[in-house]
PDB file of C-alpha atoms in Angstrom:
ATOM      1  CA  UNK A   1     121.894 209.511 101.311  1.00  0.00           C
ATOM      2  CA  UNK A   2     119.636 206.809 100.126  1.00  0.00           C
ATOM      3  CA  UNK A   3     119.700 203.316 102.412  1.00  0.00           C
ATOM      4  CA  UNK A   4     118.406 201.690  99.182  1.00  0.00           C
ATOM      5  CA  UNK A   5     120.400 202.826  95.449  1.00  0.00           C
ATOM      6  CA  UNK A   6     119.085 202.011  92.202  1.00  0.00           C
ATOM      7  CA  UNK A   7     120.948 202.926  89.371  1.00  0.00           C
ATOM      8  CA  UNK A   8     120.201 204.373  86.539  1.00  0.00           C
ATOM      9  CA  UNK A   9     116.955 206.221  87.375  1.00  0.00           C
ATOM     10  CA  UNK A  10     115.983 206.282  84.012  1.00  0.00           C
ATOM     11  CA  UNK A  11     117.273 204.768  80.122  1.00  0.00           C
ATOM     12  CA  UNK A  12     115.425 204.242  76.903  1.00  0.00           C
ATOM     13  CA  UNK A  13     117.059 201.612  74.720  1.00  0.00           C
ATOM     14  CA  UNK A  14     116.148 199.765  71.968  1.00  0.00           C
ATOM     15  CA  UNK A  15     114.849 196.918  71.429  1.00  0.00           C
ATOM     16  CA  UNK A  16     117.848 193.686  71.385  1.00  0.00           C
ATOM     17  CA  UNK A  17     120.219 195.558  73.456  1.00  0.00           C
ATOM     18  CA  UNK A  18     121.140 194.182  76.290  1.00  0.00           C
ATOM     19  CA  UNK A  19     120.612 196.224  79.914  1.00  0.00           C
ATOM     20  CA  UNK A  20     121.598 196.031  83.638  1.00  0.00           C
ATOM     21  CA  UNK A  21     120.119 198.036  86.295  1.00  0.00           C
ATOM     22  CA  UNK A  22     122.058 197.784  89.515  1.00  0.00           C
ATOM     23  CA  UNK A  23     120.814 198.235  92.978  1.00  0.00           C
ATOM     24  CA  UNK A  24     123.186 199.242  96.608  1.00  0.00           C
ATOM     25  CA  UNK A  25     122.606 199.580  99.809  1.00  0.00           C
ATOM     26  CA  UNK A  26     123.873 200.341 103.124  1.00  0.00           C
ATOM     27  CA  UNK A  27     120.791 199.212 105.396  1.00  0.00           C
ATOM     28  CA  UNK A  28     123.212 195.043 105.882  1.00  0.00           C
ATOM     29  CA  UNK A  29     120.322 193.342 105.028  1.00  0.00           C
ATOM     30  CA  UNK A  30     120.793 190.042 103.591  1.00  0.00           C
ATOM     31  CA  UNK A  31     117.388 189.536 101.795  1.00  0.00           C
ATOM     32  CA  UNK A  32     117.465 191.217  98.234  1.00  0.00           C
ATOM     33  CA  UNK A  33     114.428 191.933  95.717  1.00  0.00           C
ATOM     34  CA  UNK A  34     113.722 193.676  92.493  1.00  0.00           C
ATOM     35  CA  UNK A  35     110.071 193.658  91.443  1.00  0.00           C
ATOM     36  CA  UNK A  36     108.426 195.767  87.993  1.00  0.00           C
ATOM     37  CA  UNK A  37     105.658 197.695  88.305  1.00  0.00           C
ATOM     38  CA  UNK A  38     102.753 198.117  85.549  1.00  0.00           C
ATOM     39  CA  UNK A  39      99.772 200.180  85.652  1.00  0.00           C
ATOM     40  CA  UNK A  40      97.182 197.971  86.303  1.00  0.00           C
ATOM     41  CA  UNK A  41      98.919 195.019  87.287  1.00  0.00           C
ATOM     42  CA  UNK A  42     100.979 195.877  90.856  1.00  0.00           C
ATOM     43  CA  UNK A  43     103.995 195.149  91.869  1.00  0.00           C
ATOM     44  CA  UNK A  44     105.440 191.296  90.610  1.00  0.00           C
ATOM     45  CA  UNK A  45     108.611 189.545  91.767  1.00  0.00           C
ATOM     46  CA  UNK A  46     111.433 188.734  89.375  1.00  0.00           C
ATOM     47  CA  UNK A  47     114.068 187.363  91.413  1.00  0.00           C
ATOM     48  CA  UNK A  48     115.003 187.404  95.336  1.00  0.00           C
ATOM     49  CA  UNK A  49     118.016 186.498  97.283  1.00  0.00           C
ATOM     50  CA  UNK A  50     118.347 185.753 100.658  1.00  0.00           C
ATOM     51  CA  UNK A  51     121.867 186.207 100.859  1.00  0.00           C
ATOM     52  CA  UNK A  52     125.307 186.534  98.598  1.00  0.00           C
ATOM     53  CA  UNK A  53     125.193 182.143  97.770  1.00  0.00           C
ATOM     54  CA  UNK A  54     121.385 182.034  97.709  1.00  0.00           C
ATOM     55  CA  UNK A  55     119.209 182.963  93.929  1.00  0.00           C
ATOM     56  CA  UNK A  56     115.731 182.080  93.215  1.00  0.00           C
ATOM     57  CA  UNK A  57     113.618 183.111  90.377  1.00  0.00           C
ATOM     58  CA  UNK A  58     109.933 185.146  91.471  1.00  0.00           C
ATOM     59  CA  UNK A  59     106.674 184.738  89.337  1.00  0.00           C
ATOM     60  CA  UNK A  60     107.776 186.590  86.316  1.00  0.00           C
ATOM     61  CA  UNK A  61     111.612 185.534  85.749  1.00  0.00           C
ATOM     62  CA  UNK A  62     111.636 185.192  82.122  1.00  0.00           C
ATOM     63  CA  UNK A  63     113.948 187.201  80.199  1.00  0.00           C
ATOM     64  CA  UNK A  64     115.765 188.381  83.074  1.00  0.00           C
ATOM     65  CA  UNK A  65     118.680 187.780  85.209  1.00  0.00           C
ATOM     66  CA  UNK A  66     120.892 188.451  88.023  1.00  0.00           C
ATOM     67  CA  UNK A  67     123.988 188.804  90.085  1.00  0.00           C
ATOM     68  CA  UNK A  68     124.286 189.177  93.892  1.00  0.00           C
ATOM     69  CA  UNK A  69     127.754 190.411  93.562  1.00  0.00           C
ATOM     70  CA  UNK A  70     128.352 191.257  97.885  1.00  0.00           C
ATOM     71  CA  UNK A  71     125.936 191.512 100.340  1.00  0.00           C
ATOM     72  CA  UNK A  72     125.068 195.532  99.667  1.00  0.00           C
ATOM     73  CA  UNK A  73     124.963 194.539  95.646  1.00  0.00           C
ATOM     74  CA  UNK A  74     122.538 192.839  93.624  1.00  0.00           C
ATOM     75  CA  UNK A  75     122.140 193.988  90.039  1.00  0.00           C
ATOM     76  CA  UNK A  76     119.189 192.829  87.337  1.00  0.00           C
ATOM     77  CA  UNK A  77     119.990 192.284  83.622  1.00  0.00           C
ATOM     78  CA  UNK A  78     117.522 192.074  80.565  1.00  0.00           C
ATOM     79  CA  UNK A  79     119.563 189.836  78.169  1.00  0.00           C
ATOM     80  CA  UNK A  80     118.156 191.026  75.101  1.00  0.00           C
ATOM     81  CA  UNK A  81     115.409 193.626  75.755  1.00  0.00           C
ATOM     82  CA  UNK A  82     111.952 193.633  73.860  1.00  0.00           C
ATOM     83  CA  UNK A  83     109.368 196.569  74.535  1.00  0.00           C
ATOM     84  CA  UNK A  84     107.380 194.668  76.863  1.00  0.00           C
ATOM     85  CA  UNK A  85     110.103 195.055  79.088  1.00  0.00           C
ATOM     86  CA  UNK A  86     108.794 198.553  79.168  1.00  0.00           C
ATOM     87  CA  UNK A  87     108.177 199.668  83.208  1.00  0.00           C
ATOM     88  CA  UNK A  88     109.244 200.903  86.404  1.00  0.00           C
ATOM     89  CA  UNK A  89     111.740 198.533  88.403  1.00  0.00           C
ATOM     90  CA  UNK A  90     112.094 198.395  92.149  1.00  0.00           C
ATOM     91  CA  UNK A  91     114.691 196.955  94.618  1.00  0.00           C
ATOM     92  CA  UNK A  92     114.092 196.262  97.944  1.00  0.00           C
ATOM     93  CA  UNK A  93     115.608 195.013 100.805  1.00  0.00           C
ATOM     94  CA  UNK A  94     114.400 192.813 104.523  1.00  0.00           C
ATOM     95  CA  UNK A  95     116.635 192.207 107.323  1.00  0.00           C
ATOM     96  CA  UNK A  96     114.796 189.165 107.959  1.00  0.00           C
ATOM     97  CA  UNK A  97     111.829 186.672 107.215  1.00  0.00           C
ATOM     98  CA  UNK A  98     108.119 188.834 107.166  1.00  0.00           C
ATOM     99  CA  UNK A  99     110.457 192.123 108.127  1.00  0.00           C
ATOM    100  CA  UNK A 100     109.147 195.227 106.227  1.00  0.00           C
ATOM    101  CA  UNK A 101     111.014 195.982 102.694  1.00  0.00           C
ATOM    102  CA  UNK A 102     112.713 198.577 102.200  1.00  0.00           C
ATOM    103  CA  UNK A 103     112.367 200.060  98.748  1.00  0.00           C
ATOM    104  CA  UNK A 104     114.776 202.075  96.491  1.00  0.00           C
ATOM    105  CA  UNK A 105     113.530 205.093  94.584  1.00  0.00           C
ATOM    106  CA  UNK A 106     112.960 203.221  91.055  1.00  0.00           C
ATOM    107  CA  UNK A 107     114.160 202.812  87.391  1.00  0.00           C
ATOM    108  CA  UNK A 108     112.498 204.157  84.902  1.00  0.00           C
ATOM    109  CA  UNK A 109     113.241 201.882  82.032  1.00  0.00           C
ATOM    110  CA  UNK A 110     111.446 202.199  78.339  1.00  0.00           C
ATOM    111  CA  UNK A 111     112.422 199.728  75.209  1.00  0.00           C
ATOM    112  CA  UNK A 112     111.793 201.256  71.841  1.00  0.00           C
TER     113      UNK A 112
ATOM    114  CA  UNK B   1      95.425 184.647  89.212  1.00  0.00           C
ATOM    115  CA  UNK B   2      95.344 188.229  91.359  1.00  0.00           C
ATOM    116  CA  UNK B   3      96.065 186.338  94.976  1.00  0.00           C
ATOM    117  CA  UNK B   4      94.745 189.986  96.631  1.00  0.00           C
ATOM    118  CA  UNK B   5      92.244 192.135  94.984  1.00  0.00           C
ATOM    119  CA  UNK B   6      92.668 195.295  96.357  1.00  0.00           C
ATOM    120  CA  UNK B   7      89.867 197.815  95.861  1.00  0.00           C
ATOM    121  CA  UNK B   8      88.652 200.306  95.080  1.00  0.00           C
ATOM    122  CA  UNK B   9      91.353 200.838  91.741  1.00  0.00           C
ATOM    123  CA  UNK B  10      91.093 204.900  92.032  1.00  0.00           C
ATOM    124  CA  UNK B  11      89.290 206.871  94.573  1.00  0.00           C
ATOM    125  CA  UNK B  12      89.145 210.978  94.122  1.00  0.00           C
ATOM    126  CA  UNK B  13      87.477 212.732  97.312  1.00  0.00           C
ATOM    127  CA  UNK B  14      87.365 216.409  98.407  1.00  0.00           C
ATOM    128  CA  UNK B  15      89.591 217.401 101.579  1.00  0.00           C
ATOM    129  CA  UNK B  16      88.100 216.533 105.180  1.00  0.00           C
ATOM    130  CA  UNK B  17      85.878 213.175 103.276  1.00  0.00           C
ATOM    131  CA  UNK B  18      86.765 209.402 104.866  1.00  0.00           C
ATOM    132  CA  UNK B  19      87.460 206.539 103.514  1.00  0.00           C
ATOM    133  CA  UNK B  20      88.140 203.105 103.186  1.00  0.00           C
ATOM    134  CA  UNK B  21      90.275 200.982 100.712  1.00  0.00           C
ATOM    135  CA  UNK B  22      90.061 197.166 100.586  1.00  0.00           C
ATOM    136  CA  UNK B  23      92.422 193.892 100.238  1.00  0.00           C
ATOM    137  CA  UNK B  24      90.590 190.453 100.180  1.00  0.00           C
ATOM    138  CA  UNK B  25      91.992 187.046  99.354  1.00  0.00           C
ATOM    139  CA  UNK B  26      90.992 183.433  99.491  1.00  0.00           C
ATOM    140  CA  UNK B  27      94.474 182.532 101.165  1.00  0.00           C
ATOM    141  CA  UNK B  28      95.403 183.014 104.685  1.00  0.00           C
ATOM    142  CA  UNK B  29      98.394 185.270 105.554  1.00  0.00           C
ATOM    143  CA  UNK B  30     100.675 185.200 108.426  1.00  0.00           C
ATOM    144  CA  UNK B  31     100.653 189.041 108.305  1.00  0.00           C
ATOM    145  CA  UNK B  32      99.933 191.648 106.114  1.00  0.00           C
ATOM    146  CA  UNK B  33     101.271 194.454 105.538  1.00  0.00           C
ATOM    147  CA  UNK B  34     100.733 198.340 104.174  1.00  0.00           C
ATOM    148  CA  UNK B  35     103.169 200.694 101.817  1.00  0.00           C
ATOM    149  CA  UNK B  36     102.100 204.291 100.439  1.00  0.00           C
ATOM    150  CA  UNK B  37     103.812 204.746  97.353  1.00  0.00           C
ATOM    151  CA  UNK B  38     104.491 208.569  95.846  1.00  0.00           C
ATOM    152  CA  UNK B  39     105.247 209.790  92.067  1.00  0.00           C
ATOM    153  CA  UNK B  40     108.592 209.221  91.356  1.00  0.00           C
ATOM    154  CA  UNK B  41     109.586 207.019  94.577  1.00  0.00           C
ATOM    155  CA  UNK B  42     109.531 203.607  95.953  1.00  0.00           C
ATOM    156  CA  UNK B  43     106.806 202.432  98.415  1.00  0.00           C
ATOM    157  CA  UNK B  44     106.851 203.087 102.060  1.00  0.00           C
ATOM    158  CA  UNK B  45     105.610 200.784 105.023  1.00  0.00           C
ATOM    159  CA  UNK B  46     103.295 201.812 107.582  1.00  0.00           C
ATOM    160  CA  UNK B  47     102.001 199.190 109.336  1.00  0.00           C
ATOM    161  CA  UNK B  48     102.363 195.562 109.463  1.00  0.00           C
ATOM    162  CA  UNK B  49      99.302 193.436 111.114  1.00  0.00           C
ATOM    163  CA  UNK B  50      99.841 190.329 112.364  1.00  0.00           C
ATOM    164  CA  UNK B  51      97.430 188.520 114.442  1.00  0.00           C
ATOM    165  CA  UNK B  52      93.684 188.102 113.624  1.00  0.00           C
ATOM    166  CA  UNK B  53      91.097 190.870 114.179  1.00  0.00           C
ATOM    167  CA  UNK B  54      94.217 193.319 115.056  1.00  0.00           C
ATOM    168  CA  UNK B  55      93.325 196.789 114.556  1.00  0.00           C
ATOM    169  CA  UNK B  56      96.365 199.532 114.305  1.00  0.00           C
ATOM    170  CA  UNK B  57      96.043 203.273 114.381  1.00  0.00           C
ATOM    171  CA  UNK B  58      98.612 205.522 112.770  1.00  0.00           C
ATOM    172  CA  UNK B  59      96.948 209.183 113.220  1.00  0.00           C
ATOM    173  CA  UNK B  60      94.277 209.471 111.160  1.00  0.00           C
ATOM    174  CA  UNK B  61      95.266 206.059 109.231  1.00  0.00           C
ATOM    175  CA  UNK B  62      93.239 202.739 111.022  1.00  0.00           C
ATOM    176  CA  UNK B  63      94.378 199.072 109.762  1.00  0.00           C
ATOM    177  CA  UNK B  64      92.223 196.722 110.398  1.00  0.00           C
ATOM    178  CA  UNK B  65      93.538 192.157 110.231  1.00  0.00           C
ATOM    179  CA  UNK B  66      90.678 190.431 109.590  1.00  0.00           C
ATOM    180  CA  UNK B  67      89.736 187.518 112.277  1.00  0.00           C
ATOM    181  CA  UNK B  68      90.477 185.024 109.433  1.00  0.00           C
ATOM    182  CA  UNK B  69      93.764 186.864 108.419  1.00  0.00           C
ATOM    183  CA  UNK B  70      92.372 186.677 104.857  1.00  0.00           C
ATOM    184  CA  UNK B  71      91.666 190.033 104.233  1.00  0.00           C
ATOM    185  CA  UNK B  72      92.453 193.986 105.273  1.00  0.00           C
ATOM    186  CA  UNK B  73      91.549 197.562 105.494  1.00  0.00           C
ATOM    187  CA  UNK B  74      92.568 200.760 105.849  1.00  0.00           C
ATOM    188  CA  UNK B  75      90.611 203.705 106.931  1.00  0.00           C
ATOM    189  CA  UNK B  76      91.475 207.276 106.342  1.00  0.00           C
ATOM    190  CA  UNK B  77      89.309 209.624 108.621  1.00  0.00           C
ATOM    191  CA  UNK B  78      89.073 213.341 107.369  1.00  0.00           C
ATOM    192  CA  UNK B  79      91.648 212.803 104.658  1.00  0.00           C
ATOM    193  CA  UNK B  80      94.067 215.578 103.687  1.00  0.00           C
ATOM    194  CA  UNK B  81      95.806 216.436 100.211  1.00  0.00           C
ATOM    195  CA  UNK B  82      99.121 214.950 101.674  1.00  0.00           C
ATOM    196  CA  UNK B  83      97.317 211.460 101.741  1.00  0.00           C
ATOM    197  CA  UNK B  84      97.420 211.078  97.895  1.00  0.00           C
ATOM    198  CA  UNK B  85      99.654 208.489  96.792  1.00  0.00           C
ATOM    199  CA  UNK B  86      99.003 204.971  95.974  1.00  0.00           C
ATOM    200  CA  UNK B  87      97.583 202.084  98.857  1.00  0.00           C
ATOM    201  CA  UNK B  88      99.752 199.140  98.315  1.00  0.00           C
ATOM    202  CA  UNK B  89      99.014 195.850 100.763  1.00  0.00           C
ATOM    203  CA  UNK B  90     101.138 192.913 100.799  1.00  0.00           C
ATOM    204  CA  UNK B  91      99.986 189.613 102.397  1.00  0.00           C
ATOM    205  CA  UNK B  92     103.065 187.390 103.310  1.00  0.00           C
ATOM    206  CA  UNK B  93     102.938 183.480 103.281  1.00  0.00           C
ATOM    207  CA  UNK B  94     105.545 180.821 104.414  1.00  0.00           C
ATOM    208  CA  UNK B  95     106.922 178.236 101.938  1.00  0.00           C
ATOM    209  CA  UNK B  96     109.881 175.882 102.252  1.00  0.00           C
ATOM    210  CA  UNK B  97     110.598 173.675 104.960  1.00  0.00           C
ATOM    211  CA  UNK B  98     108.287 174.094 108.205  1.00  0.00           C
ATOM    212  CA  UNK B  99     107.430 177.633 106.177  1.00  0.00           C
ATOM    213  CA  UNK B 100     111.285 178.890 107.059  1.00  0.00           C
ATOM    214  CA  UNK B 101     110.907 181.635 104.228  1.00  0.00           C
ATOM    215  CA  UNK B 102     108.413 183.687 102.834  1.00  0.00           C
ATOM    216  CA  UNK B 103     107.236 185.522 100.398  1.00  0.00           C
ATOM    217  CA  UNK B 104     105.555 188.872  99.781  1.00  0.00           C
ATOM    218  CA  UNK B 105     102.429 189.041  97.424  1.00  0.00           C
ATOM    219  CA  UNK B 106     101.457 192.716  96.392  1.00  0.00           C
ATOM    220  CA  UNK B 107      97.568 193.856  95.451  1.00  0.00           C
ATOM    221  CA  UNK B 108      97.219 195.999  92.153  1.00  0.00           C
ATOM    222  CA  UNK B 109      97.112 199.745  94.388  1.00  0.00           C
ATOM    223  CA  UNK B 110      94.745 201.867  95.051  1.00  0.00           C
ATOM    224  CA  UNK B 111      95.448 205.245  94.002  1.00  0.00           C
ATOM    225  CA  UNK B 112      93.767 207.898  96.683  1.00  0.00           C
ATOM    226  CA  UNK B 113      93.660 211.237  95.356  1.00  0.00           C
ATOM    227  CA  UNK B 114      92.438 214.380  98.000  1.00  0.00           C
ATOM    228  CA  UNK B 115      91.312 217.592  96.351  1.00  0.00           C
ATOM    229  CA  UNK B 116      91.857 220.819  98.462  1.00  0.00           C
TER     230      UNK B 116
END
């Protein structure tokens, strides 16, 4: 089994609706990413947490949020979704400060 | 503003060929570190580098720190079709108090592609 879960792999939606993608894992690390990947552009932070009481936003926050519901949980939500949403989304995980992340498999996620 | 250019963007080469894939920045990092990414999966670590003019071999893979811990590179001798994938590095710098936490910066990828 995966030490990192995202879930769902992949969804199309349309545009308005409103979306979570949730992340588990069983690696009990405290530190908590999720990142979207673009062609061309890399991997950018949205929003990291270094443990269950502890939320900050990344470089590209806007329009999203999220929810560090235990340790092993932290799930992302697009409010109201708009097609530049449109990308692959990664969460990742660090037992501690410069530690390596550990990534889960992806979400596939395209807005109409 | 692209904090690490990472180059070259796309590199095809034939089966035994070497090469070499770049990450510069102007900032200095307190280590740096390397992920190979496949279709369909997340990225993988395989090395971190952490002091100045380090050098790190993993098989045919060589990392290279650069004495200024500003920049990186990685070094594929006789590459193999089981290298393709994309070259991710990630320079980590402190922030907060004393520089107590830190945070990741990704480059853009390289994407390595070995023909039989």
């Amino acid at each position: 089994d995966a030490d990192v879960t995202q879930t769902p792999r992949n969804r199309i939606t349309k545009t308005g609706k409103r979306i979570m993608l949730e992340c588990s894992q069983t690696k009990g690390h405290d530190r908590m990413y999720w990142y979207r990947q673009d062609p061309g552009l890399g991997l950018r932070l949205i929003y990291y947490s270094f443990d269950v009481k502890d939320i900050n936003k990344g470089e590209i926050s806007d329009g999203y949020s999220v929810s560090r519901q235990a340790q092993a949980k932290f799930s992302l939500s697009l409010e109201s979704a708009i097609p530049n949403q449109t990308a692959l989304y990664f969460c990742a995980t660090s037992p501690g400060r410069e530690q390596p992340q550990h990534f889960g498999d992806g979400t596939r996620l395209s807005i109409l | 503003t692209q904090l690490l250019e990472q180059s070259p963007q796309f590199l095809s080469i034939q089966e035994g060929e070497n090469l070499t894939v770049y990450c510069n920045s102007s900032s200095v990092f307190s280590s740096l570190q390397w992920y190979r990414q496949e279709p369909g999966e997340g990225p993988v670590l395989l090395v971190t580098v952490v002091t100045g003019g380090e050098v790190k071999k993993l098989k045919r893979l060589t990392f290279q720190f650069g004495d200024a811990r500003k920049d990186s590179s990685l070094h594929i001798t006789a590459a193999q079709p089981g290298d393709t994938g994309l070259y991710l590095c990630a320079g980590a710098i402190g922030f907060g108090s004393g520089g107590s936490n830190y945070k990741l910066t990704f480059g853009k990828g390289t994407l390595l592609t070995v023909n039989p």
